[in-house]
Each structure stands twice: as C-alpha cells, then as structure tokens.
Short mmCIF file of C-alpha atoms in Angstrom, two decimals:
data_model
loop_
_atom_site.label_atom_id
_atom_site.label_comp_id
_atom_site.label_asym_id
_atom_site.label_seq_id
_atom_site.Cartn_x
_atom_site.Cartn_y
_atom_site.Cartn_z
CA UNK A 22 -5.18 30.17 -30.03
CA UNK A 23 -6.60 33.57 -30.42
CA UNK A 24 -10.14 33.78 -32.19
CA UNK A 25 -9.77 34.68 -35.97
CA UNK A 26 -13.33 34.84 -36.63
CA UNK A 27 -14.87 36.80 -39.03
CA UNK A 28 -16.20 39.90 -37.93
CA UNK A 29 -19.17 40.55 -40.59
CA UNK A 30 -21.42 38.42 -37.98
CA UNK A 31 -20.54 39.78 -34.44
CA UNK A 32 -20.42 42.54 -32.46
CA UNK A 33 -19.17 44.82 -34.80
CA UNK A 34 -21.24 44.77 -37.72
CA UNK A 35 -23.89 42.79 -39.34
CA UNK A 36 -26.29 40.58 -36.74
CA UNK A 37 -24.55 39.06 -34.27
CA UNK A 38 -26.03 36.28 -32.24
CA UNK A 39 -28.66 35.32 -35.00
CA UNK A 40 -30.73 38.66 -33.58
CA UNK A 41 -30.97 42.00 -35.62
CA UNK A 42 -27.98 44.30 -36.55
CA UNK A 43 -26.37 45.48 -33.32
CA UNK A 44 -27.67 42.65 -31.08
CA UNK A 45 -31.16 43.39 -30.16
CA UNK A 46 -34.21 45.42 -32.27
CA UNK A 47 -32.37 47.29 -34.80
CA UNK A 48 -30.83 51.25 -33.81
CA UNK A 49 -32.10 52.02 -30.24
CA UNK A 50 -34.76 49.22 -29.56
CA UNK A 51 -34.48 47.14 -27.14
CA UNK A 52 -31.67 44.97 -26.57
CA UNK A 53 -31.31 41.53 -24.95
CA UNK A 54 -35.25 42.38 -23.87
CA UNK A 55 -34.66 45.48 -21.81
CA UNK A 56 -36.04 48.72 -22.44
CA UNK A 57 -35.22 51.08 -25.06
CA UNK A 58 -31.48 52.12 -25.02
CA UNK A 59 -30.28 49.06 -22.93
CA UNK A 60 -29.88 49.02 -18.89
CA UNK A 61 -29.89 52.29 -17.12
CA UNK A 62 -26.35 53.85 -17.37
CA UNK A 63 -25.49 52.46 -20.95
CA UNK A 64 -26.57 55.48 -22.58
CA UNK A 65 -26.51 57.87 -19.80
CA UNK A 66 -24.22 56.90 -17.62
CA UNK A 67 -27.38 57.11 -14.94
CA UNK A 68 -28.76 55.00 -12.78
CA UNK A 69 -26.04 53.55 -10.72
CA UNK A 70 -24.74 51.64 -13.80
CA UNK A 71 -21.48 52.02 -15.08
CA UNK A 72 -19.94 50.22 -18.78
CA UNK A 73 -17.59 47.18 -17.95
CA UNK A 74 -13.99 47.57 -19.13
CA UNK A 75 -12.89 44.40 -20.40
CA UNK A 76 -10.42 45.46 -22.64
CA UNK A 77 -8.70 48.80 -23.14
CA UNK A 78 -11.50 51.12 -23.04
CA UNK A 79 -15.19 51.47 -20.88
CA UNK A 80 -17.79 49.99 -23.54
CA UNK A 81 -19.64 53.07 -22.24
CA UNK A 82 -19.24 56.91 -24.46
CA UNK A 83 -15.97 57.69 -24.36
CA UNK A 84 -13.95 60.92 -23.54
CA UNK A 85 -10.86 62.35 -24.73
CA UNK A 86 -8.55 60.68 -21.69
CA UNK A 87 -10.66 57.03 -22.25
CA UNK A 88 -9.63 57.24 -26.48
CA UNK A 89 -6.23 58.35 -25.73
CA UNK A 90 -5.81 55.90 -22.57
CA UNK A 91 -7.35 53.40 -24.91
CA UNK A 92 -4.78 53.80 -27.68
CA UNK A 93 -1.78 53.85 -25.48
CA UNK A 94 -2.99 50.87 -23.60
CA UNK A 95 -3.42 49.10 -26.80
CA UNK A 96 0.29 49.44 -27.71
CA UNK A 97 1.37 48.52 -24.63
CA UNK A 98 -0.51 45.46 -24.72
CA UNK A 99 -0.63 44.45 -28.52
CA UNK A 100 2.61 46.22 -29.45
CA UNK A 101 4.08 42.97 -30.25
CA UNK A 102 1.30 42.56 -33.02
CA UNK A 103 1.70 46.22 -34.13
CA UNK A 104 4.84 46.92 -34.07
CA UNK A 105 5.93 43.35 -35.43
CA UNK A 106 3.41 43.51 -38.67
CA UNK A 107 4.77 47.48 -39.20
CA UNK A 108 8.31 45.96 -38.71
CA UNK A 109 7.88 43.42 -41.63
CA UNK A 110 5.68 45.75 -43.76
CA UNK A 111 7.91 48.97 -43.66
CA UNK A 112 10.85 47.10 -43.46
CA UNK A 113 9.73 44.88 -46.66
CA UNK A 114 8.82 48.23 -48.54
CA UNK A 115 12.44 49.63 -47.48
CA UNK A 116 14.27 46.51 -48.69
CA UNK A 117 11.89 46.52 -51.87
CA UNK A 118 12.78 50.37 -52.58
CA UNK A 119 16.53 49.97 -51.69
CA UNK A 120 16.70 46.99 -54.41
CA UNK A 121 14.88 48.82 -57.44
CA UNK A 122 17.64 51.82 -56.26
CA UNK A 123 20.72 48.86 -56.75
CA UNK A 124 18.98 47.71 -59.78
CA UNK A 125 18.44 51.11 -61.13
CA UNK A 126 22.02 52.34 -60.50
CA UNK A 127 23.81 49.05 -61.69
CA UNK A 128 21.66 49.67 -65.45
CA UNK A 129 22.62 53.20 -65.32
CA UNK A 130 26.26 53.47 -63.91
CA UNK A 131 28.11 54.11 -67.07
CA UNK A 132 25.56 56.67 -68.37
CA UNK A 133 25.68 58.88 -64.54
CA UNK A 134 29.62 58.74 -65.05
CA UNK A 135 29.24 60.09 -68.11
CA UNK A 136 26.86 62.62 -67.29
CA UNK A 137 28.56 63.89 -64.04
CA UNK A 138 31.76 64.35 -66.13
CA UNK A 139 30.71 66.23 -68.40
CA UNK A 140 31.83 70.57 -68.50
CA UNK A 141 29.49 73.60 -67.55
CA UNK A 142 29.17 74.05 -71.05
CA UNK A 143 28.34 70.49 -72.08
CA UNK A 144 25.11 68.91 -72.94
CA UNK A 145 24.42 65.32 -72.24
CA UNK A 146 23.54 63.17 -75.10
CA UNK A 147 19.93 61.81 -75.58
CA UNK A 148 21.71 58.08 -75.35
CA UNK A 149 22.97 58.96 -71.66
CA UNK A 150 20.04 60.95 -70.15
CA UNK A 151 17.04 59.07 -71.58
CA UNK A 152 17.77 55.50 -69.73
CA UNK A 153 18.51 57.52 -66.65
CA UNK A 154 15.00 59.63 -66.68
CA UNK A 155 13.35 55.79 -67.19
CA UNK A 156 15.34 54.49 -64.49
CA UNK A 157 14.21 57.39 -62.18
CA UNK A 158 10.74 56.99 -63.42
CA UNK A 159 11.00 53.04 -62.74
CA UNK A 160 12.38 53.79 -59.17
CA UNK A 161 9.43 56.40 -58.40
CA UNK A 162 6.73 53.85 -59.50
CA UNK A 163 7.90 51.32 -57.39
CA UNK A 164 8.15 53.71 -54.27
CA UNK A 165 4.54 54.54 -54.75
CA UNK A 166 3.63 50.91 -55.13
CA UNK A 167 5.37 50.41 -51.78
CA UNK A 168 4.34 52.80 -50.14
CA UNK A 169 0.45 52.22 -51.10
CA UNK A 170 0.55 49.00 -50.13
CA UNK A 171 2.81 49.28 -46.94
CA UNK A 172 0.18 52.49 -45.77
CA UNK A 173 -3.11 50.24 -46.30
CA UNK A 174 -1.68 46.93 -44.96
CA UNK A 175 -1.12 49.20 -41.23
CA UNK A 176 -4.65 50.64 -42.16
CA UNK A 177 -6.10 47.26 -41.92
CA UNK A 178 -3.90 45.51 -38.99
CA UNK A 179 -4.41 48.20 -36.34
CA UNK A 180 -7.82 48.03 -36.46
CA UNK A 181 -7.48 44.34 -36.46
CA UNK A 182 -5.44 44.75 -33.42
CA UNK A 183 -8.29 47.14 -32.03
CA UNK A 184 -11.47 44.68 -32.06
CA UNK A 185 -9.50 42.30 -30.05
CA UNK A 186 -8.28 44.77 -27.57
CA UNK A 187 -11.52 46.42 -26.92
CA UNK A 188 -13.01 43.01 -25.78
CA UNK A 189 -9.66 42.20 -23.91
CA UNK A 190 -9.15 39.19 -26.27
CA UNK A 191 -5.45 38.01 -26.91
CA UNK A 192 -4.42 37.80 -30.72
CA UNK A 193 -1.63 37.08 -32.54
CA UNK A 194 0.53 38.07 -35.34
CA UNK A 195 -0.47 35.37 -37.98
CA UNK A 196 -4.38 35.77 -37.22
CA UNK A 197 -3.82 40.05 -37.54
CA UNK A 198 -1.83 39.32 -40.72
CA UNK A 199 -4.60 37.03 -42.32
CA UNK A 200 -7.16 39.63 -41.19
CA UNK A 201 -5.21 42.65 -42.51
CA UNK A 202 -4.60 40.80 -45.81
CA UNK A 203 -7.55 40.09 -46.92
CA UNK A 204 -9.13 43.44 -46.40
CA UNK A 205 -6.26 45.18 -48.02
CA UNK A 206 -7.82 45.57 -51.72
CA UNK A 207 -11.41 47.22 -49.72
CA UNK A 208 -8.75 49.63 -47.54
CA UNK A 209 -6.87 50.54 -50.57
CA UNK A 210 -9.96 51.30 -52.59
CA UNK A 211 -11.22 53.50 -49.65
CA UNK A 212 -8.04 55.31 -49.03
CA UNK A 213 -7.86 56.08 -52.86
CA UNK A 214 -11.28 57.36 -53.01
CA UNK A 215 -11.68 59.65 -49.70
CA UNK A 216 -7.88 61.14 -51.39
CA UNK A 217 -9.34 61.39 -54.42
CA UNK A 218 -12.59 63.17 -53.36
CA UNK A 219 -10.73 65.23 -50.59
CA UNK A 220 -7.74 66.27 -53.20
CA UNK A 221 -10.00 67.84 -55.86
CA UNK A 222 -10.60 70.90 -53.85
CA UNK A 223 -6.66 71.55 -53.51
CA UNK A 224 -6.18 70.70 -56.86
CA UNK A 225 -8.44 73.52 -58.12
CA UNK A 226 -6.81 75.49 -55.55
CA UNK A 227 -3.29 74.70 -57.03
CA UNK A 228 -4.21 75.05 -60.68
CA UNK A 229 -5.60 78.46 -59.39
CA UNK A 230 -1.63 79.11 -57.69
CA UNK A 231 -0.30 78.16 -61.05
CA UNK A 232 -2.72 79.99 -63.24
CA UNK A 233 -1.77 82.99 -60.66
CA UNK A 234 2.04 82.59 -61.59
CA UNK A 235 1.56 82.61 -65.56
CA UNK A 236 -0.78 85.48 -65.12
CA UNK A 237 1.74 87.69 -63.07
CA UNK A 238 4.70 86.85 -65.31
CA UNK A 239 2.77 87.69 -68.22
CA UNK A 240 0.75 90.69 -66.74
CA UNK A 241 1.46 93.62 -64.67
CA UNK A 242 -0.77 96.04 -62.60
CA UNK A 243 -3.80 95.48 -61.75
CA UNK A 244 -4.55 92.43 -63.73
CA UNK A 245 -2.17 90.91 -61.43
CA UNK A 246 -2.98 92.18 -57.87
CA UNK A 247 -6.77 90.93 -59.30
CA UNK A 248 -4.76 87.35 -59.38
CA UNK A 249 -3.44 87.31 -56.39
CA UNK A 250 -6.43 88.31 -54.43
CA UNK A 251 -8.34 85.36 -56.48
CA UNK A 252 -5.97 82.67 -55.43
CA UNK A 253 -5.50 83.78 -52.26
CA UNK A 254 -9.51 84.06 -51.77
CA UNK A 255 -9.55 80.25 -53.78
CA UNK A 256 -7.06 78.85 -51.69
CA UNK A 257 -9.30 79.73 -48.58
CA UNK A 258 -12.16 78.64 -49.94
CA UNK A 259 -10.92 75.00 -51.24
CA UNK A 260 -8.69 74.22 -48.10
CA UNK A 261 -11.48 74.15 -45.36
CA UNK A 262 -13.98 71.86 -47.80
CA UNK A 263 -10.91 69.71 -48.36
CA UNK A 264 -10.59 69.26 -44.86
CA UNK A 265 -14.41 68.71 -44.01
CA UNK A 266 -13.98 65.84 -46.72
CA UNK A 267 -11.34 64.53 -45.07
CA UNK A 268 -12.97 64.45 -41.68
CA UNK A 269 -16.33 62.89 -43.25
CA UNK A 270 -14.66 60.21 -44.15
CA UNK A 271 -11.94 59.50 -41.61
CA UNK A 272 -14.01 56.52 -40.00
CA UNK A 273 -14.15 54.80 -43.27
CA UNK A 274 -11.04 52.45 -43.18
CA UNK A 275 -12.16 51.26 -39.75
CA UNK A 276 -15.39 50.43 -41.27
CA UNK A 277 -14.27 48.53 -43.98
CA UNK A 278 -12.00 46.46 -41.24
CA UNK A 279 -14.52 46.28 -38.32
CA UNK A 280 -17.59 45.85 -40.71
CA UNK A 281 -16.28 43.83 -43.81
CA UNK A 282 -17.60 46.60 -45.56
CA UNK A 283 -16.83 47.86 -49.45
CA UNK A 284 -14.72 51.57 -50.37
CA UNK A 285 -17.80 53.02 -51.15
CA UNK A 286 -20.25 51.30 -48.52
CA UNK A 287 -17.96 52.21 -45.82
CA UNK A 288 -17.27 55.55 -47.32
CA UNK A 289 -21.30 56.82 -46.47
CA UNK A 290 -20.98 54.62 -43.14
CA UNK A 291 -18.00 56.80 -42.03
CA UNK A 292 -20.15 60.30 -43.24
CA UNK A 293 -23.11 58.99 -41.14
CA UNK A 294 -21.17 58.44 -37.67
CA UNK A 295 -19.42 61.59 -38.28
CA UNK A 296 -22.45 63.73 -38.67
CA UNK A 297 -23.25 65.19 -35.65
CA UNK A 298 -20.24 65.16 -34.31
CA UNK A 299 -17.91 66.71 -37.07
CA UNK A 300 -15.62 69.08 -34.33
CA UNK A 301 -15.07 66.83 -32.06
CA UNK A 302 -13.64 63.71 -34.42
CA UNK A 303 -11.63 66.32 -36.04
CA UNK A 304 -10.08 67.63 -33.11
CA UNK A 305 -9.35 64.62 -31.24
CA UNK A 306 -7.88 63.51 -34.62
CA UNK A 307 -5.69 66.28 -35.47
CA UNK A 308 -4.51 66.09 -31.71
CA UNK A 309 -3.37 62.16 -32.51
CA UNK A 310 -1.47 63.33 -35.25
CA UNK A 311 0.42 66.19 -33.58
CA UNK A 312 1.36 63.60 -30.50
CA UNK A 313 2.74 60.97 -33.08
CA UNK A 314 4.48 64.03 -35.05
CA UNK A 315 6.47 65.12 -31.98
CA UNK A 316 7.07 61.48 -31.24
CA UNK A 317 8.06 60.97 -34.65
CA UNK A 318 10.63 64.20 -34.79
CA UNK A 319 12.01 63.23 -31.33
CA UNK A 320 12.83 59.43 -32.09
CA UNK A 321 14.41 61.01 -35.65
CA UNK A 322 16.78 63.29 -33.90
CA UNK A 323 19.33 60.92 -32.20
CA UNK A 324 19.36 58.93 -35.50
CA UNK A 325 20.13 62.42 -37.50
CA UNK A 326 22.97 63.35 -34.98
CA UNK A 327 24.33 59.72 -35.82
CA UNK A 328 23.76 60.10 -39.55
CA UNK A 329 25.75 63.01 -39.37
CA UNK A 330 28.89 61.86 -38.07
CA UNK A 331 28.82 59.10 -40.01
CA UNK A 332 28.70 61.21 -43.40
CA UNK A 333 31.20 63.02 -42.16
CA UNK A 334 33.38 60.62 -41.41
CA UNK A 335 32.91 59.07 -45.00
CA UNK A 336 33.32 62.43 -47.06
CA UNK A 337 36.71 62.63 -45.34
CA UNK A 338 37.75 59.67 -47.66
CA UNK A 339 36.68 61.23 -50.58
CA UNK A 340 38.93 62.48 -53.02
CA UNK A 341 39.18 65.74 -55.63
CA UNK A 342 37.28 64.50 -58.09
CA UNK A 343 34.44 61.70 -57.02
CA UNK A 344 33.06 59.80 -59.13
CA UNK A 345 28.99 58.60 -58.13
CA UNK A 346 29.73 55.23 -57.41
CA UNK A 347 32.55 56.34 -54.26
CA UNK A 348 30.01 59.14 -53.15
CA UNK A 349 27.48 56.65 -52.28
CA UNK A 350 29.49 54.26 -50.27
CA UNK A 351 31.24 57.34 -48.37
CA UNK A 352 27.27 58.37 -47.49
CA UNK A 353 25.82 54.79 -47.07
CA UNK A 354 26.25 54.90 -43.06
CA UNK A 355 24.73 58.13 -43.10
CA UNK A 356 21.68 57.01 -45.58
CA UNK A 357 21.36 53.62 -43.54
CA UNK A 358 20.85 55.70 -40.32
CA UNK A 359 18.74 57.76 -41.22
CA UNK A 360 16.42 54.86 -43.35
CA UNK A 361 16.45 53.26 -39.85
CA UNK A 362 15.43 56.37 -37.75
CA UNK A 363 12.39 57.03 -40.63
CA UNK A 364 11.74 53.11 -40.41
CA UNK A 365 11.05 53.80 -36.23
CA UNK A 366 9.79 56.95 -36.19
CA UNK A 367 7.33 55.51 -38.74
CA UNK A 368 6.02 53.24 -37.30
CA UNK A 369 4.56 55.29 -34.54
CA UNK A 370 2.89 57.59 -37.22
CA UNK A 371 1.26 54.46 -38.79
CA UNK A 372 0.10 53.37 -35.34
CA UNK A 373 -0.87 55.80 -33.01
CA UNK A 374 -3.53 57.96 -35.43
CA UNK A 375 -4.99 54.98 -36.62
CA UNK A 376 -5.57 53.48 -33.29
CA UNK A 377 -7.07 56.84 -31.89
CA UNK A 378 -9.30 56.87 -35.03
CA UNK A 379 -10.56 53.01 -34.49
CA UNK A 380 -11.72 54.27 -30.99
CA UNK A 381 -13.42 57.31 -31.92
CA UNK A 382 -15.36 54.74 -34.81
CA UNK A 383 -16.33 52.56 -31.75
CA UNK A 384 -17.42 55.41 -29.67
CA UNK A 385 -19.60 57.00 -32.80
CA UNK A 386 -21.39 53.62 -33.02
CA UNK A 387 -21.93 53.28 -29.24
CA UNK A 388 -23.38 56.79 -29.00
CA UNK A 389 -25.57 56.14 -31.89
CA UNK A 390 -26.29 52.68 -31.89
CA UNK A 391 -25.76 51.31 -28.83
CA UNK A 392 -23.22 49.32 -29.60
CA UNK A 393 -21.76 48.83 -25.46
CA UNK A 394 -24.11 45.88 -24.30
CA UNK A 395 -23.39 44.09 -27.32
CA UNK A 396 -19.54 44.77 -26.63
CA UNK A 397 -20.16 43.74 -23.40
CA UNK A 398 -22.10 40.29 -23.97
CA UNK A 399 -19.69 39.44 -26.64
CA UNK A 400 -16.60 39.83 -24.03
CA UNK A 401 -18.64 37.83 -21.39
CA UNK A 402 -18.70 40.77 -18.75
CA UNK A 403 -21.92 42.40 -17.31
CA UNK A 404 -22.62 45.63 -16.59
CA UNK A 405 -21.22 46.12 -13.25
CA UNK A 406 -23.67 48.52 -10.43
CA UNK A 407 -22.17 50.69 -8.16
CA UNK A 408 -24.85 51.96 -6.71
#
C-alpha cells in the first residue's frame, strides 16, 4: 500500500523528523550535523558530489531539461493516477453539464418551439422568453460550478501525484483522491484569490476599452483620438502588472498541496520563492503552457475532422423546416465528438502545466532552503560521489 501520510510533518513542509523546519537548523544551517548548506555538491554542485535521483528528478537545482524530463517522466510513470482522477473529474463535470442541458431543454421545449417559429417581424412573448433566459442562466451556473471544482480538484491531485514521484514512491488512485479532496476548499480559495488579485488590473483595463467605445460614439475629433491613445496606453500599463501577479503567485497551489498550507498563507509563500527568480519561473511556465497548447490543438484535430462528417451526415436528414428538438439529434454525433476530443485534449492542459509548475516549487525551495538532503533522507538514498 502506498504511503498516504500527511505531508504537513515531512519533507515538504513543516519539521520533519522531530528537527527544525526543513530537516536540520532552520534556512541554510546545518543539516543532519554537516556544515552550513549540507555536503559539498548539494548547493553547488562542487566537490565531487552529485544529488541522488530517486524519483523523477536530481534532488539537486534543477534546469530546464531536469523540470521538463521530470514532468514527462511523471506521466509516464503516474499517468494511471493522473490521467484516471482527470478521467473521472472531467468526465463527471461533462456528464453533470450535459444533464442540467437535458433538464434545461426538457422545461423549456415548448417555449424554444414557439420562439423559433415565430416571423421576422414577431416578438416573443415575456411568458416564452423569460423561462428560457432562467434556464440559460441555470445552465451557465452550473458550468461554472463544474468547472471550478473540476479545475481545483486536478490542481490538488497532480501535485499529489508529484511528492510521491519526486521520492520515487508508488501511489495510488484512492490515496491521490483522498489527498486531492481534502485540500480542495484551500486550492479553490487560492485559485479565487491570485484571479481575483491578478484580474483587477484587466478589469480597469477593460472598463477603460468600454469607457473608450461610449466616448467615441458619443464624441468626435480629438476628444476621441485622446481616448484611444488612453486605452491603448492603459491597456499596456495593466496587462504586464497583471501578469507579474500572476507569476508571483503561480507556486501558490503547490504550496497549499505540498505544505498543507491556507489561500492566503500559501499565497505570500508562493511571492517569496518567486522573488529572485521572477524571469525564469515565468518563462519556463509560459513554455509548459505552449507545449500542452500544441498538444492540446493536435489531439483536437482528428476528433474535429470526425465531428465533421458526422454533422454532415446528420444535417442530410434534416428537413425544410426543423424544428430544435430534430436539429439536436441530427448534430449529437458531431457534439459527442467533439465533447470527447475537448475531454482528451483536456486533460493534458490540466496535467502537464501543473506538473512543470510543482517542479519549479520544489526547485525554488531547494535553491533557497535546501530542501535536497532532506528529499534525499526521506527517500532513503545518499548522496552518491563521483569523484
């Protein structure tokens, strides 16, 4: 049975082996006895040490190829556990979704005949058009819910997945689930919060858009060009602190996962790994996310190619006149398609960034807090010399 232990009390955060935080004098001392920094090689890679590998990555600072080796090596080892929990989460969102969609239509069927037969010229009556708008509305609320929940459930599983991996430590998918779980309110919190924080700049930047549009419709000349060149300056200005916020805070789910920490705890423990080292995090980060894009937009197109044909094939059936009801059966094989090529391609955009991100939150703490030789006594491998 894989260990399902809680992580507030080993290597990862709070003070593991009844010593002080980190597993020796707190930040830099001296762990395990040694000198300051550890044995020769842990922080410097000197001295004819080199970090053991027990799991997917060198508990040693890590470079681009060891994160991105680390990640990939991760799925291919745990992609039962990842894959399997994004399975049952995305695929329990899409079922939920598809049902309030059934539910929806079947309260509102008579009212969208009505409304779709009506002429060019015709109004629809408040009686139709108002249970349809709360239907909608209904429909929308529960997508959000979904998706919320489906988003920080994967937020707290891969880096579930991650400790394990790192100290080469099977799991499996009942003690990730139980882990994930009960750190979903925290990763929900923290996701709302560094959105919140990181969406008020674009905000101000939109209202400044809008405020642009009224003012050019209802002004001409020069009061207008004097818009434009203040949205366009605001939208420059907001957009680059929006993503610095971002980037501050990226490390913060991992924290809360890794660290059992709180939204707002974790929140200043992700800006104080990051500082320092701003450029780099966002980089490798923004790199992550353009690999699991293309990935995402190459798994999508066979599925769209089959979604097509199949929509074709069931608009031939259709007759002069449709009515809603015998439009959406002649596109269901499209719409299933396609809800299964989003459901794959999905779960390689919930995966991959997050994993890359867990790594680059291990790396932070072993660069700053010498985090390997704890790594490396709690995975029962020494320091190997090569020298």
């Amino acid at each position: 049975m894989a260990q399902d232990a809680g992580w507030g009390g080993g290597p990862y955060g709070g003070a593991p082996y009844g010593g002080a935080p980190y597993g020796g004098a707190p930040y830099g001392g001296a762990p395990y006895g040694g000198p300051p920094g550890g044995p020769p090689g842990w922080g410097g890679w000197g001295g004819g040490w080199m970090p053991p590998k027990p799991g997917v990555i060198p508990l040693g600072p890590l470079r681009l190829g060891d994160i991105f080796n680390g990640a990939f090596s991760t799925v291919g080892r745990h992609g039962k556990q990842l894959f399997g929990i994004g399975a049952a989460v995305y695929g329990g969102a899409l079922a939920v979704v598809v049902a309030a969609v059934a539910i929806g239509y079947s309260a509102t069927s008579g009212h969208l005949d009505r409304m779709f037969s009506l002429g060019s010229d015709e109004d629809p009556r408040t009686d139709d058009w108002v249970p349809v708008v709360i239907a909608l509305c209904s429909i929308a609320l529960v997508c959000l819910i979904a998706a919320v929940l489906s988003t920080a459930l994967m937020y707290a599983a891969v880096p579930a997945v991650l400790q394990e991996a790192v100290l080469g430590r099977p799991t499996t998918f009942s003690a990730v689930w139980r882990r994930a779980w009960a750190r979903v309110p925290a990763v929900i919190g923290t996701v709302f919060l560094t959105w919140a924080i990181a969406m008020i700049p674009l905000l101000l930047a939109w209202a400044g858009i809008i405020a642009l549009m009224i003012g050019t419709i209802a002004m001409d000349g020069g009061a207008s060009i004097a818009l434009v060149v203040i949205g366009i300056v605001g939208a420059m200005a907001t957009a680059p602190l929006a993503v610095w916020l971002w980037v501050k805070f990226s490390l913060a789910p991992s924290a809360v996962v890794f660290e059992n920490q709180g939204p707002i705890a974790a929140m200043r423990r992700s800006s104080a790994l990051v500082r320092g080292d701003w450029w780099r995090i966002f980089g490798i980060s923004l790199l992550a996310g353009a690999i699991a894009g293309v990935a995402s937009y190459l798994i999508q197109l066979p599925f769209s190619f089959i979604g097509m044909f199949s929509g074709m094939l069931g608009s031939a059936n259709l007759g002069d006149d449709p009515n809603p009801a015998s439009i959406i059966v002649a596109m269901s094989g499209y719409l299933v398609v396609m809800m299964i090529g989003q459901l794959v391609s999905q779960l390689i955009v919930a995966t991959f960034p997050p994993l890359v991100t867990g790594l680059l939150y291990v790396d932070r703490r072993i660069r700053t807090e010498n985090l390997g030789p704890v790594l490396a006594e709690a995975a029962a491998v020494p320091p190997q010399y090569t020298g």
